CSV table of C-alpha atoms and ligand atoms in Angstrom, one decimal:
chain,number,residue,atom,x,y,z
A,1,VAL,CA,12.4,34.7,6.7
A,2,LYS,CA,9.8,33.0,8.8
A,3,GLU,CA,10.2,29.3,8.8
A,4,THR,CA,7.5,27.0,7.3
A,5,SER,CA,4.4,26.2,9.3
A,6,PHE,CA,4.0,22.9,7.5
A,7,TRP,CA,5.1,20.0,9.5
A,8,HIS,CA,6.1,17.5,6.8
A,9,SER,CA,5.3,13.8,7.1
A,10,GLN,CA,8.0,11.5,8.6
A,11,ALA,CA,10.5,14.3,8.3
A,12,HIS,CA,13.4,15.6,10.4
A,13,MET,CA,12.0,19.2,10.5
A,14,GLY,CA,15.2,20.7,11.8
A,15,ARG,CA,16.8,19.9,8.5
A,16,VAL,CA,13.7,20.0,6.2
A,17,LYS,CA,12.6,23.4,7.2
A,18,HIS,CA,15.5,24.9,5.3
A,19,ALA,CA,15.2,22.6,2.4
A,20,GLU,CA,11.6,22.2,1.3
A,21,VAL,CA,10.9,21.2,-2.3
A,22,VAL,CA,7.7,22.6,-3.6
A,23,ILE,CA,6.0,20.6,-6.3
A,24,GLU,CA,3.8,22.7,-8.5
A,25,ARG,CA,2.7,20.7,-11.5
A,26,GLY,CA,2.4,17.2,-12.8
A,27,GLU,CA,1.8,15.7,-16.2
A,28,GLY,CA,2.1,12.0,-17.1
A,29,ALA,CA,5.1,10.5,-15.5
A,30,TYR,CA,6.7,13.9,-14.8
A,31,ILE,CA,6.5,16.6,-12.1
A,32,TRP,CA,7.7,20.2,-12.0
A,33,THR,CA,9.0,22.1,-9.0
A,34,GLU,CA,8.0,25.6,-8.3
A,35,ASP,CA,11.3,26.8,-9.6
A,36,GLY,CA,10.8,25.0,-12.9
A,37,HIS,CA,12.8,21.8,-12.5
A,38,ARG,CA,11.3,18.9,-14.5
A,39,LEU,CA,11.7,15.4,-13.0
A,40,LEU,CA,10.7,11.9,-13.8
A,41,ASP,CA,8.5,10.7,-11.0
A,42,ALA,CA,10.3,7.4,-10.2
A,43,PRO,CA,8.3,6.5,-7.1
A,44,ALA,CA,4.9,7.7,-8.5
A,45,SER,CA,4.8,10.0,-5.5
A,46,LEU,CA,4.2,7.4,-2.7
A,47,TRP,CA,3.6,4.4,-5.0
A,48,HIS,CA,0.2,5.8,-5.8
A,49,CYS,CA,0.1,7.9,-9.0
A,50,ASN,CA,-0.5,4.9,-11.1
A,51,VAL,CA,-2.3,6.5,-14.1
A,52,GLY,CA,0.1,9.4,-14.1
A,53,HIS,CA,-0.4,13.1,-13.3
A,54,GLY,CA,-2.9,15.6,-14.8
A,55,ARG,CA,-5.7,13.3,-16.0
A,56,ALA,CA,-8.5,15.4,-17.3
A,57,SER,CA,-11.1,12.7,-17.0
A,58,ILE,CA,-10.6,12.4,-13.2
A,59,ARG,CA,-10.7,16.2,-12.8
A,60,GLU,CA,-13.9,16.3,-14.8
A,61,ALA,CA,-15.5,13.5,-12.8
A,62,VAL,CA,-14.6,15.2,-9.5
A,63,SER,CA,-16.0,18.5,-10.8
A,64,SER,CA,-19.2,17.1,-12.0
A,65,GLN,CA,-19.8,15.1,-8.8
A,66,MET,CA,-19.2,18.3,-6.8
A,67,GLU,CA,-21.8,20.1,-8.9
A,68,ARG,CA,-24.4,17.6,-7.8
A,69,LEU,CA,-23.3,16.7,-4.3
A,70,GLU,CA,-19.8,16.9,-2.8
A,71,THR,CA,-20.6,14.2,-0.3
A,72,TYR,CA,-22.9,13.2,2.5
A,73,MET,CA,-22.4,11.1,5.5
A,74,THR,CA,-22.9,7.3,5.2
A,75,PHE,CA,-23.7,6.5,8.8
A,76,ASP,CA,-26.7,4.4,9.5
A,77,ARG,CA,-29.0,4.2,6.4
A,78,TYR,CA,-27.4,6.9,4.2
A,79,ALA,CA,-25.5,6.2,1.0
A,80,ASN,CA,-24.6,7.9,-2.2
A,81,ARG,CA,-24.5,6.5,-5.8
A,82,PRO,CA,-20.8,6.7,-6.4
A,83,ALA,CA,-20.0,4.9,-3.2
A,84,LEU,CA,-22.6,2.1,-3.9
A,85,ASP,CA,-21.4,1.6,-7.4
A,86,LEU,CA,-17.7,1.6,-6.4
A,87,CYS,CA,-18.3,-1.1,-3.9
A,88,GLU,CA,-20.0,-3.3,-6.5
A,89,ARG,CA,-17.1,-2.6,-8.9
A,90,ILE,CA,-14.4,-3.5,-6.4
A,91,VAL,CA,-16.2,-6.7,-5.3
A,92,ALA,CA,-16.3,-7.7,-9.0
A,93,LEU,CA,-12.6,-7.1,-9.4
A,94,ALA,CA,-11.3,-8.5,-6.1
A,95,PRO,CA,-10.8,-12.3,-5.5
A,96,LEU,CA,-13.1,-12.6,-2.5
A,97,GLY,CA,-16.3,-13.8,-4.1
A,98,GLU,CA,-19.4,-12.0,-5.4
A,99,ASP,CA,-20.9,-11.7,-1.9
A,100,ALA,CA,-17.9,-9.9,-0.4
A,101,LYS,CA,-18.6,-6.5,1.3
A,102,VAL,CA,-16.6,-3.3,1.2
A,103,ILE,CA,-15.8,-0.9,4.1
A,104,LEU,CA,-14.7,2.5,2.8
A,105,GLY,CA,-12.4,5.0,4.6
A,106,SER,CA,-9.8,7.7,4.0
A,107,GLY,CA,-6.6,5.8,3.2
A,108,GLY,CA,-4.3,2.9,4.0
A,109,SER,CA,-3.6,3.5,7.7
A,110,ASP,CA,-7.3,3.9,8.3
A,111,ALA,CA,-8.0,0.6,6.5
A,112,VAL,CA,-5.4,-1.2,8.6
A,113,ASP,CA,-6.8,0.0,11.9
A,114,ALA,CA,-10.4,-0.8,10.8
A,115,ALA,CA,-9.3,-4.3,9.7
A,116,ALA,CA,-7.4,-4.9,13.0
A,117,LYS,CA,-10.5,-4.0,14.9
A,118,LEU,CA,-12.8,-6.1,12.6
A,119,SER,CA,-10.5,-9.1,13.0
A,120,ARG,CA,-10.9,-9.1,16.8
A,121,ARG,CA,-14.6,-8.1,16.6
A,122,TYR,CA,-15.3,-11.0,14.3
A,123,TRP,CA,-13.9,-13.6,16.7
A,124,THR,CA,-15.9,-12.0,19.5
A,125,ALA,CA,-19.1,-12.1,17.4
A,126,VAL,CA,-18.6,-15.8,16.7
A,127,GLY,CA,-18.2,-16.5,20.4
A,128,ARG,CA,-14.4,-16.8,20.6
A,129,PRO,CA,-13.2,-13.6,22.3
A,130,ALA,CA,-9.9,-15.1,23.4
A,131,LYS,CA,-8.7,-14.9,19.7
A,132,ARG,CA,-7.2,-11.4,20.0
A,133,VAL,CA,-3.5,-11.8,18.9
A,134,ILE,CA,-2.6,-10.1,15.7
A,135,VAL,CA,0.6,-11.2,13.9
A,136,GLY,CA,2.6,-8.7,11.9
A,137,ARG,CA,5.9,-9.3,10.0
A,138,GLU,CA,9.3,-7.8,10.6
A,139,LYS,CA,10.1,-5.1,7.9
A,140,SER,CA,6.4,-4.7,7.1
A,141,TYR,CA,4.7,-1.3,6.8
A,142,HIS,CA,1.0,-0.9,7.6
A,143,GLY,CA,0.7,2.9,8.0
A,144,LEU,CA,1.1,4.9,11.1
A,145,HIS,CA,-2.2,4.9,12.9
A,146,ALA,CA,-2.1,3.1,16.3
A,147,PHE,CA,-2.7,-0.4,15.1
A,148,GLY,CA,-0.6,0.0,12.0
A,149,THR,CA,2.3,1.5,14.0
A,150,THR,CA,2.2,-1.6,16.2
A,151,ILE,CA,1.7,-4.2,13.5
A,152,GLY,CA,4.4,-2.8,11.2
A,153,GLY,CA,7.8,-4.2,11.6
A,154,LEU,CA,10.0,-1.1,11.1
A,155,PRO,CA,11.3,-0.5,14.7
A,156,ALA,CA,12.1,3.2,14.1
A,157,ASN,CA,8.4,3.9,13.6
A,158,ARG,CA,7.6,2.6,17.1
A,159,VAL,CA,10.2,4.5,19.2
A,160,GLY,CA,9.1,6.8,21.9
A,161,TYR,CA,5.4,6.0,22.4
A,162,GLY,CA,5.6,3.6,25.3
A,163,ASP,CA,3.1,0.8,25.0
A,164,LEU,CA,1.1,0.7,21.7
A,165,MET,CA,-1.6,-1.8,21.0
A,166,PRO,CA,-1.6,-5.0,23.2
A,167,ASP,CA,-1.5,-8.6,21.9
A,168,VAL,CA,0.4,-7.9,18.7
A,169,VAL,CA,3.4,-10.1,17.9
A,170,HIS,CA,5.9,-10.2,15.0
A,171,THR,CA,7.3,-12.9,12.8
A,172,SER,CA,9.6,-13.5,9.8
A,173,PRO,CA,8.7,-11.8,6.5
A,174,THR,CA,10.5,-14.5,4.5
A,175,ASP,CA,10.7,-17.8,6.5
A,176,TRP,CA,7.4,-19.5,6.9
A,177,ARG,CA,8.8,-22.0,9.4
A,178,ASP,CA,9.2,-19.1,11.8
A,179,VAL,CA,5.6,-18.3,11.3
A,180,GLU,CA,4.6,-21.9,12.0
A,181,ALA,CA,6.7,-21.9,15.2
A,182,LEU,CA,5.0,-18.7,16.4
A,183,PHE,CA,1.5,-19.9,15.6
A,184,GLU,CA,2.3,-23.1,17.5
A,185,GLU,CA,3.6,-21.1,20.5
A,186,VAL,CA,0.6,-18.7,20.6
A,187,GLY,CA,-1.9,-21.3,19.7
A,188,ALA,CA,-5.1,-21.3,17.6
A,189,GLU,CA,-7.2,-20.4,20.6
A,190,ARG,CA,-5.5,-17.0,20.9
A,191,LEU,CA,-4.6,-16.1,17.3
A,192,ALA,CA,-6.9,-13.6,15.4
A,193,ALA,CA,-5.2,-12.4,12.3
A,194,PHE,CA,-2.1,-12.3,10.2
A,195,PHE,CA,-1.3,-9.1,8.3
A,196,CYS,CA,0.7,-9.6,5.1
A,197,GLU,CA,1.9,-7.3,2.3
A,198,PRO,CA,2.2,-9.8,-0.6
A,199,VAL,CA,5.3,-7.7,-1.6
A,200,ILE,CA,6.7,-5.7,1.2
A,201,GLY,CA,6.9,-2.1,0.0
A,202,THR,CA,8.3,0.5,2.4
A,203,GLY,CA,10.4,-2.2,4.1
A,204,GLY,CA,12.5,-2.4,1.0
A,205,VAL,CA,10.5,-4.1,-1.9
A,206,ILE,CA,10.8,-7.6,-0.6
A,207,PHE,CA,8.9,-10.5,-2.3
A,208,PRO,CA,8.9,-13.4,0.1
A,209,GLY,CA,8.5,-16.0,-2.6
A,210,ASP,CA,5.6,-18.2,-3.7
A,211,GLU,CA,6.5,-20.9,-1.2
A,212,TYR,CA,6.3,-18.5,1.8
A,213,LEU,CA,2.9,-17.1,0.6
A,214,ARG,CA,1.5,-20.5,0.0
A,215,GLU,CA,2.7,-21.9,3.3
A,216,VAL,CA,1.5,-18.9,5.5
A,217,ARG,CA,-1.8,-19.0,3.7
A,218,ARG,CA,-2.1,-22.7,4.6
A,219,LEU,CA,-1.0,-22.1,8.2
A,220,CYS,CA,-3.7,-19.4,8.6
A,221,ARG,CA,-6.3,-22.0,7.6
A,222,GLU,CA,-4.9,-24.6,9.9
A,223,TYR,CA,-4.7,-22.3,12.9
A,224,GLU,CA,-8.0,-20.4,12.1
A,225,VAL,CA,-6.2,-17.1,11.6
A,226,LEU,CA,-7.8,-14.4,9.4
A,227,PHE,CA,-5.4,-13.7,6.5
A,228,VAL,CA,-5.4,-10.0,5.9
A,229,ALA,CA,-3.7,-9.0,2.6
A,230,ASP,CA,-2.5,-5.4,2.8
A,231,GLU,CA,-2.7,-4.4,-0.8
A,232,VAL,CA,-2.4,-0.7,-0.3
A,233,ILE,CA,0.6,-0.6,-2.7
A,234,THR,CA,0.0,-3.8,-4.7
A,235,GLY,CA,-3.8,-3.3,-5.3
A,236,PHE,CA,-5.2,-2.0,-8.6
A,237,GLY,CA,-2.5,-3.2,-10.9
A,238,ARG,CA,0.9,-2.5,-9.6
A,239,CYS,CA,1.8,-6.2,-9.8
A,240,GLY,CA,0.2,-6.6,-13.2
A,241,ALA,CA,-3.1,-8.1,-11.9
A,242,TRP,CA,-5.9,-6.2,-10.3
A,243,PHE,CA,-4.6,-7.6,-7.0
A,244,ALA,CA,-1.5,-9.4,-6.0
A,245,SER,CA,-3.7,-11.8,-4.0
A,246,GLU,CA,-5.1,-13.0,-7.4
A,247,ARG,CA,-1.6,-13.3,-8.9
A,248,PHE,CA,-0.3,-15.3,-6.0
A,249,GLY,CA,-3.5,-17.2,-5.2
A,250,LEU,CA,-3.9,-15.9,-1.7
A,251,GLU,CA,-7.7,-16.0,-1.1
A,252,PRO,CA,-7.6,-13.4,1.7
A,253,ASP,CA,-10.2,-13.1,4.4
A,254,MET,CA,-9.8,-9.3,4.2
A,255,LEU,CA,-8.0,-7.3,1.5
A,256,LEU,CA,-6.9,-3.7,2.2
A,257,PHE,CA,-6.6,-1.1,-0.5
A,258,ALA,CA,-5.9,2.7,-0.8
A,259,LYS,CA,-3.5,4.6,-3.1
A,260,GLY,CA,-4.1,3.0,-6.5
A,261,VAL,CA,-7.9,3.0,-6.1
A,262,THR,CA,-7.9,6.7,-7.0
A,263,SER,CA,-4.2,6.9,-8.1
A,264,GLY,CA,-4.0,9.4,-5.2
A,265,TYR,CA,-6.2,12.0,-6.9
A,266,LEU,CA,-8.4,12.1,-3.8
A,267,PRO,CA,-7.8,10.3,-0.4
A,268,LEU,CA,-9.7,7.0,-0.3
A,269,GLY,CA,-9.0,3.5,1.0
A,270,GLY,CA,-10.9,0.5,2.4
A,271,ILE,CA,-11.3,-3.2,3.1
A,272,VAL,CA,-12.8,-5.9,1.0
A,273,VAL,CA,-14.3,-8.3,3.5
A,274,ALA,CA,-14.9,-12.0,2.6
A,275,PRO,CA,-18.5,-13.1,3.0
A,276,HIS,CA,-17.9,-15.4,6.0
A,277,VAL,CA,-16.2,-12.6,7.9
A,278,ALA,CA,-19.1,-10.2,7.2
A,279,GLU,CA,-21.8,-12.7,7.9
A,280,PRO,CA,-22.1,-12.2,11.7
A,281,PHE,CA,-22.7,-8.5,11.1
A,282,TRP,CA,-25.0,-8.8,8.1
A,283,ARG,CA,-27.5,-11.3,9.5
A,284,GLU,CA,-30.9,-9.8,10.5
A,285,ASP,CA,-30.2,-10.9,14.1
A,286,GLY,CA,-26.5,-9.9,13.8
A,287,GLU,CA,-24.4,-7.4,15.6
A,288,SER,CA,-23.1,-3.9,14.5
A,289,PHE,CA,-19.5,-3.2,13.8
A,290,ARG,CA,-19.2,0.3,15.3
A,291,GLN,CA,-16.6,1.6,12.8
A,292,GLY,CA,-16.7,4.4,10.3
A,293,ILE,CA,-15.4,7.9,9.9
A,294,THR,CA,-16.9,11.2,8.6
A,295,TYR,CA,-15.5,10.6,5.2
A,296,SER,CA,-16.4,6.9,4.8
A,297,GLY,CA,-17.9,6.6,1.3
A,298,HIS,CA,-17.0,10.1,0.3
A,299,ALA,CA,-19.0,10.7,-2.9
A,300,THR,CA,-16.4,12.8,-4.7
A,301,ALA,CA,-13.5,10.5,-3.7
A,302,CYS,CA,-15.5,7.6,-5.1
A,303,ALA,CA,-16.2,9.5,-8.3
A,304,ALA,CA,-12.5,10.0,-8.7
A,305,ALA,CA,-12.0,6.2,-8.1
A,306,HIS,CA,-14.5,5.4,-10.9
A,307,ALA,CA,-12.7,7.7,-13.4
A,308,ASN,CA,-9.4,6.2,-12.4
A,309,LEU,CA,-10.6,2.6,-12.8
A,310,ASP,CA,-12.0,3.6,-16.2
A,311,ILE,CA,-8.6,4.7,-17.3
A,312,LEU,CA,-6.9,1.5,-16.0
A,313,ALA,CA,-9.5,-0.6,-18.0
A,314,ASP,CA,-9.8,1.6,-21.1
A,315,GLU,CA,-6.0,1.9,-21.6
A,316,ASP,CA,-5.3,-1.7,-20.6
A,317,LEU,CA,-2.8,-0.5,-18.1
A,318,LEU,CA,-2.6,-3.9,-16.2
A,319,ALA,CA,-1.3,-5.6,-19.4
A,320,ARG,CA,1.1,-2.7,-19.8
A,321,VAL,CA,2.5,-3.3,-16.3
A,322,ASP,CA,2.8,-7.0,-17.0
A,323,GLY,CA,4.8,-6.2,-20.1
A,324,LEU,CA,7.0,-3.5,-18.3
A,325,GLU,CA,7.9,-5.9,-15.5
A,326,ALA,CA,10.7,-7.5,-17.5
A,327,GLU,CA,11.8,-4.1,-18.8
A,328,LEU,CA,12.1,-2.8,-15.3
A,329,GLU,CA,14.0,-5.8,-14.2
A,330,SER,CA,16.4,-5.7,-17.1
A,331,ALA,CA,17.0,-1.9,-16.5
A,332,LEU,CA,17.8,-2.5,-12.8
A,333,ARG,CA,19.5,-6.0,-12.7
A,334,PRO,CA,22.9,-4.9,-14.2
A,335,LEU,CA,23.3,-2.5,-11.2
A,336,GLU,CA,24.0,-5.5,-9.1
A,337,ALA,CA,27.4,-5.7,-10.6
A,338,LEU,CA,28.3,-2.2,-9.4
A,339,GLU,CA,30.4,-1.5,-6.3
A,340,GLY,CA,28.2,-0.6,-3.3
A,341,VAL,CA,25.1,-2.4,-4.6
A,342,LEU,CA,24.0,-5.2,-2.4
A,343,GLU,CA,20.9,-6.4,-4.2
A,344,VAL,CA,18.4,-5.5,-6.9
A,345,ARG,CA,14.8,-6.4,-6.2
A,346,ALA,CA,12.4,-6.6,-9.2
A,347,GLY,CA,10.2,-9.1,-10.9
A,348,THR,CA,6.8,-8.3,-9.4
A,349,GLY,CA,5.2,-5.8,-11.7
A,350,LEU,CA,6.3,-2.1,-11.6
A,351,LEU,CA,8.0,-2.5,-8.2
A,352,GLY,CA,11.7,-2.2,-7.9
A,353,GLY,CA,14.3,-1.7,-5.2
A,354,VAL,CA,18.0,-1.1,-5.3
A,355,HIS,CA,19.6,-2.0,-1.9
A,356,VAL,CA,22.9,-0.1,-1.5
A,357,ALA,CA,25.7,-0.2,1.1
A,358,ASP,CA,24.1,2.3,3.5
A,359,ALA,CA,21.9,5.3,3.9
A,360,ALA,CA,24.7,7.8,3.1
A,361,MET,CA,25.3,6.2,-0.2
A,362,ALA,CA,21.6,6.1,-1.0
A,363,ALA,CA,21.2,9.8,-0.2
A,364,ALA,CA,24.1,10.6,-2.5
A,365,VAL,CA,22.4,8.6,-5.3
A,366,VAL,CA,19.1,10.4,-4.8
A,367,SER,CA,21.0,13.7,-5.1
A,368,ALA,CA,22.9,12.6,-8.2
A,369,MET,CA,19.6,11.4,-9.7
A,370,TRP,CA,18.0,14.8,-9.1
A,371,ASP,CA,20.7,16.4,-11.2
A,372,ARG,CA,19.9,13.9,-13.9
A,373,GLY,CA,16.2,14.8,-13.9
A,374,VAL,CA,14.8,11.9,-11.8
A,375,LEU,CA,13.1,12.3,-8.5
A,376,MET,CA,13.9,9.3,-6.3
A,377,ARG,CA,13.3,8.4,-2.6
A,378,THR,CA,14.8,6.0,-0.1
A,379,ILE,CA,12.9,3.4,1.9
A,380,ALA,CA,13.7,0.6,4.4
A,381,GLU,CA,16.5,1.9,6.6
A,382,GLY,CA,17.3,4.7,4.1
A,383,ASP,CA,19.4,2.2,2.2
A,384,VAL,CA,17.0,1.1,-0.5
A,385,LEU,CA,16.1,3.2,-3.6
A,386,GLN,CA,12.5,2.9,-4.6
A,387,VAL,CA,11.5,2.5,-8.2
A,388,SER,CA,7.7,2.3,-8.8
A,389,PRO,CA,6.9,4.7,-11.6
A,390,PRO,CA,3.4,5.4,-13.0
A,391,PHE,CA,2.1,2.7,-15.3
A,392,ILE,CA,2.3,5.0,-18.3
A,393,VAL,CA,6.1,5.1,-18.1
A,394,THR,CA,7.8,3.8,-21.3
A,395,ALA,CA,10.3,1.1,-21.7
A,396,GLU,CA,12.7,3.7,-23.0
A,397,GLU,CA,12.2,5.8,-19.8
A,398,LEU,CA,13.0,2.7,-17.7
A,399,ARG,CA,16.2,2.1,-19.7
A,400,SER,CA,17.3,5.7,-19.2
A,401,LEU,CA,16.4,5.5,-15.5
A,402,GLY,CA,18.7,2.4,-15.2
A,403,ALA,CA,21.5,4.2,-17.0
A,404,ALA,CA,21.2,7.3,-14.8
A,405,LEU,CA,21.2,5.0,-11.7
A,406,ALA,CA,24.4,3.3,-12.9
A,407,GLU,CA,26.1,6.7,-13.3
A,408,SER,CA,24.8,8.0,-10.0
A,409,ILE,CA,25.8,4.9,-8.1
A,410,ASP,CA,29.3,5.1,-9.6
A,411,ALA,CA,29.5,8.8,-8.6
A,412,ALA,CA,28.2,8.0,-5.1
A,413,VAL,CA,30.6,5.2,-4.2
A,414,PRO,CA,33.5,7.5,-3.3
A,415,ALA,CA,31.1,9.8,-1.4
A,416,ALA,CA,30.1,6.9,0.8
A,417,ALA,CA,33.6,5.4,1.2
B,501,LIG,C1,1.3,-1.6,2.7
B,501,LIG,C2,0.8,-0.3,3.2
B,501,LIG,N1,-0.2,-0.3,4.1
B,501,LIG,C3,-0.7,0.9,4.7
B,501,LIG,C4,-0.1,2.1,4.3
B,501,LIG,C5,-0.7,3.4,4.9
B,501,LIG,O1,-1.4,4.1,3.9
B,501,LIG,P1,-1.7,5.6,4.1
B,501,LIG,O2,-0.4,6.3,4.1
B,501,LIG,O3,-2.6,5.9,3.0
B,501,LIG,O4,-2.4,5.8,5.4
B,501,LIG,C6,0.9,2.2,3.3
B,501,LIG,C7,1.4,3.4,2.9
B,501,LIG,O5,2.5,3.5,2.3
B,501,LIG,C8,1.4,0.9,2.8
B,501,LIG,O6,2.4,0.9,1.9
């Protein structure tokens, strides 16, 4: 047989080409493979299918938008109604004030790269072009475009490219004193922006704690550094509030979103920009920010977002996430007593991680979970199991997931030993 032509994302194709899993159908919190296997979607795909699979109202919104206008470019003076209304809606939900502005793009990596450019462009526009240094955190993930690859703190993603973007440095994801020391060393006159996932996702589901977030936010004010909250995972309800920035009182200068804005039904992402950052570009005698892609403000993607936000509101799914936070934690916490489990991470909405001894053990758990009807994936260095189900998951399903994980971990310990 001819091997696949599809080059999978972040995959070792030498192995994957003989082991592709074809997903054919989804409904609620479950997906089905082409050969009929039914699986609980424990990671909600890539942390994005928040309202669950197969939502008719999103499908209908997409179809009816396409009947009128699939999309039209939004360069220069052009706009479309779904994009205009979506920006108003996001500004009303996000904690950046009613005069915030929204840049729309195609997804998370795209938002990260645009935000990195805007942070430098902003300091140039206000007459301080030496402020160019962008600070990222070890273990963080900001997508895989050029800036995001550089700002992210997962070294494996940076191997083999030579020099990436200049003037990017890294600091501790959990110790704010390290951030302070770095800010002091680089100096306010050179610092442009600090990129921060309120809860690190792909790096292993790491909540740095209220004190870290409060102190890095304070340091950013003190050293005049733009605080960029990367809410690609946490945005639109995953932490039980519309945005983690609101839950943790972050007041970001820019807030990045993607995934949950459409629950992944269509590709969409963007940046909410605080009024003071937008101001040099919105004045009548201001400058242009020469950013934008063909699909910025894609009308049909925006229609999908509206239908998705309607579901979140109508079904009160944020309150549901808030209630399920404790259920997820009590389903996972007992695993900490098992051999081979180093740490259970939970307590920030529907975001959980189980850190096990090593990647071999985690892979054995994933395989054992498959046999128990649960699709799981590993993150960080392959040694953390991701648990971030759709918001419609039930407490009962979370308990079963915890029980299946306990059995699978027990079965995997000898395999790893
Ligand atoms: C925090 C964060 N930022 C950015 C990205 C990149 O988003 P995308 O894969 O849509 O480009 C991701 C993706 O997982 C993410 O988790």
